[in-house]
Short mmCIF file of C-alpha atoms in Angstrom, two decimals:
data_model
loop_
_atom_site.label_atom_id
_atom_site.label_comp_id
_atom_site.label_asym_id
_atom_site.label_seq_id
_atom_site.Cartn_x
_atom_site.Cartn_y
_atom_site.Cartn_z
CA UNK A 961 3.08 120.98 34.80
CA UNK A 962 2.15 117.90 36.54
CA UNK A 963 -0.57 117.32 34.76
CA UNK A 964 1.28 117.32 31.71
CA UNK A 965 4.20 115.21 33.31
CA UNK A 966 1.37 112.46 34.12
CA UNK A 967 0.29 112.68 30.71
CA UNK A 968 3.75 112.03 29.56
CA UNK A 969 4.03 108.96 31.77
CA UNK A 970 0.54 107.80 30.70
CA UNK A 971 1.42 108.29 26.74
CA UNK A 972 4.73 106.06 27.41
CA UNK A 973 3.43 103.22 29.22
CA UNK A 974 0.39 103.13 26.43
CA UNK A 975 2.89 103.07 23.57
CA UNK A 976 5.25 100.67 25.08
CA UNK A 977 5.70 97.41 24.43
CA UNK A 978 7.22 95.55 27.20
CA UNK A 979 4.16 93.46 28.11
CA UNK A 980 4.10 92.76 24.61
CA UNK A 981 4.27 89.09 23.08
CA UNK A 982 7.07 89.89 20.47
CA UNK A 983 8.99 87.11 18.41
CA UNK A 984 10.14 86.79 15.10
CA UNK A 985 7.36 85.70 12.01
CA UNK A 986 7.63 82.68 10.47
CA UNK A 987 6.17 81.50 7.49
CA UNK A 988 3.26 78.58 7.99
CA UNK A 989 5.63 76.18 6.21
CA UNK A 990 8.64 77.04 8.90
CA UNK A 991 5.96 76.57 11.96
CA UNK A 992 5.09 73.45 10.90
CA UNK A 993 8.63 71.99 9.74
CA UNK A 994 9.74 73.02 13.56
CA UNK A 995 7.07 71.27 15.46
CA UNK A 996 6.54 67.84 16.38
CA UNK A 997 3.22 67.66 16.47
CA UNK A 998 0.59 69.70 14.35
CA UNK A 999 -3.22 69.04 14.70
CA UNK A 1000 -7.14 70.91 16.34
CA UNK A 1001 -7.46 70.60 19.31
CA UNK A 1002 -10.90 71.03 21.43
CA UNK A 1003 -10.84 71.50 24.54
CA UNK A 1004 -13.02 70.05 26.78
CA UNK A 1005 -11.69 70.49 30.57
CA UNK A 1006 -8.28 72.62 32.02
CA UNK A 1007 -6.75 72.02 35.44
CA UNK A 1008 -4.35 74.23 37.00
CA UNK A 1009 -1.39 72.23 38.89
CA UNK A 1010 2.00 73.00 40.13
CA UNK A 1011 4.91 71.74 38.41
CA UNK A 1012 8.55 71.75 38.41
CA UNK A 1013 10.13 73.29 35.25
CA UNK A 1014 13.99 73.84 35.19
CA UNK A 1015 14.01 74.39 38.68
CA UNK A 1016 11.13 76.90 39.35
CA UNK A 1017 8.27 75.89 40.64
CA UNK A 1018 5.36 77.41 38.41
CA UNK A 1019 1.64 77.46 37.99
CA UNK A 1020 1.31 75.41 35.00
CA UNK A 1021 -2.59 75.05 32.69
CA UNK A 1022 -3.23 71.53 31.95
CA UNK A 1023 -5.39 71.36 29.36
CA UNK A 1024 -7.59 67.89 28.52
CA UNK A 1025 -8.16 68.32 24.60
CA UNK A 1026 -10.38 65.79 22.13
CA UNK A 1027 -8.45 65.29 18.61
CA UNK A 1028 -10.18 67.46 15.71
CA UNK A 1029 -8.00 66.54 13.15
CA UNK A 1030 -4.26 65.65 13.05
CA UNK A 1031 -1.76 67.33 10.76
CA UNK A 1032 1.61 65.94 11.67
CA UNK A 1033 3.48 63.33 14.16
CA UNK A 1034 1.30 61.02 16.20
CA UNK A 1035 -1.44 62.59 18.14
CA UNK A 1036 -3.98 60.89 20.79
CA UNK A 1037 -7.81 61.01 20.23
CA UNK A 1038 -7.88 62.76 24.08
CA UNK A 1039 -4.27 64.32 25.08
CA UNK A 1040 -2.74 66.81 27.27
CA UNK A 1041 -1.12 70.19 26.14
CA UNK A 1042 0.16 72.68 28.90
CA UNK A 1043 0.44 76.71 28.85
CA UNK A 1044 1.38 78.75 31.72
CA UNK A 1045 -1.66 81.17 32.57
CA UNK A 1046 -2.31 83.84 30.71
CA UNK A 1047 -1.42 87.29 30.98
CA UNK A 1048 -0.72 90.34 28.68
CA UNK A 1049 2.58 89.83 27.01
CA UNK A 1050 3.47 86.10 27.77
CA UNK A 1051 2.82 84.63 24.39
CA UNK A 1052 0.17 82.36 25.51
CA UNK A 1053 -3.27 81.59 24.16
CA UNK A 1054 -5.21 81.21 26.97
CA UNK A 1055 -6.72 77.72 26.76
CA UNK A 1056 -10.52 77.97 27.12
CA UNK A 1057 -12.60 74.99 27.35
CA UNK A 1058 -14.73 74.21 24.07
CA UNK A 1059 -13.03 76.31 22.08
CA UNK A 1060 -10.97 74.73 18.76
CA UNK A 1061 -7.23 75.33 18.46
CA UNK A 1062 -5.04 74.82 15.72
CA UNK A 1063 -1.71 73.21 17.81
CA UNK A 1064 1.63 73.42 16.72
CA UNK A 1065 3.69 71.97 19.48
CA UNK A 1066 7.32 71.93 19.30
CA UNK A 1067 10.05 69.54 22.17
CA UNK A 1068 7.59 70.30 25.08
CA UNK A 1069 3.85 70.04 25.64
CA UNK A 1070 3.31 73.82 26.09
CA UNK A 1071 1.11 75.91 23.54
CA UNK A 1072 2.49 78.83 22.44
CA UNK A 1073 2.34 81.84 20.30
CA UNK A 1074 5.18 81.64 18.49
CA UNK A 1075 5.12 78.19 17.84
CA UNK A 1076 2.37 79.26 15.60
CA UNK A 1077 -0.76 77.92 17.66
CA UNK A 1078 -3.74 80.03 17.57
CA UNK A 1079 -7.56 79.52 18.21
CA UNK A 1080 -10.59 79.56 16.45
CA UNK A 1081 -14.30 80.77 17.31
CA UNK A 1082 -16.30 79.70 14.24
CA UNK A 1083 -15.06 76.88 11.91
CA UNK A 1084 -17.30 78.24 9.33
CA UNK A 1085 -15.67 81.54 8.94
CA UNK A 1086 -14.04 82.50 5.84
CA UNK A 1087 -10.70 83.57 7.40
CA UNK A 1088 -10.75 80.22 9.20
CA UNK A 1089 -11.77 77.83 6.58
CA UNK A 1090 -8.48 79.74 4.14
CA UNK A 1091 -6.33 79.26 6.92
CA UNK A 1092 -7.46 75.54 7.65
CA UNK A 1093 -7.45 74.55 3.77
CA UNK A 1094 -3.61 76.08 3.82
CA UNK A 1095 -2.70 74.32 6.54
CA UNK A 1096 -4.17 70.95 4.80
CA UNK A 1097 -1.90 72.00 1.59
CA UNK A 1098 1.49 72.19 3.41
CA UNK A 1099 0.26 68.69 5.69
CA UNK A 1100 -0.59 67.19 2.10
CA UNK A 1101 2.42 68.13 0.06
CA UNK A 1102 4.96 66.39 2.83
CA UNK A 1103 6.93 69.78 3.62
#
């Protein structure tokens, strides 16, 4: 019986999703009409500091990134974006230096998931290159 009671437990904390990152979808075109700033990022150093945010003291990522290309708003050749670090379920990407990211960042300077930011391995894949060209389209046709 216990070993079917620890199989029970086992199954339920597998299938659960309360680590999970969970948000509502939005369409490409929504993503980018919420954010400020839309552009690829590379990053080429992270620091981890301390900061203040609404009164908690946090671990914050600081993440040193060189301008790929630029989508929307105004965005610096070399600028700073922010994440907390990552862990399972808290939405965010896990910054890693000289890696590309596609940035979508909203009032704040913190990449997220569900601001529709996202990062890429090989600029030459397939996948990528669609998902690059669509986000040219909707940067092109002024939405």
């Amino acid at each position: 019986m216990k070993k079917y009671l620890v199989l029970l437990t086992f199954a339920v904390l597998i299938s659960s999703d309360c680590w999970a990152c969970s948000f509502p979808e939005k369409t490409r075109e929504e993503m980018f009409d919420d954010a400020e700033r839309v552009f690829i990022g590379r990053i080429i150093s992270t620091q981890l500091k301390t900061e203040i945010i609404e009164n908690e003291t946090l671990d914050v990522v600081n993440a040193t990134y060189q301008l790929v290309e630029s989508f929307k708003g105004e965005n610096p050749q070399i600028g700073i974006v922010k994440e907390i670090p990552f862990s399972p379920g808290n939405c965010m990407l896990g910054l890693l230096t000289g890696l590309e990211y596609v940035i979508y960042l909203e009032d704040h300077h913190f990449v997220t998931l569900p601001s529709g930011s996202w990062g890429y391995f090989n600029a030459e894949a397939k996948d990528v290159k669609e998902e690059l060209n669509k986000l040219r389209d909707i940067s092109n046709s002024g939405t």
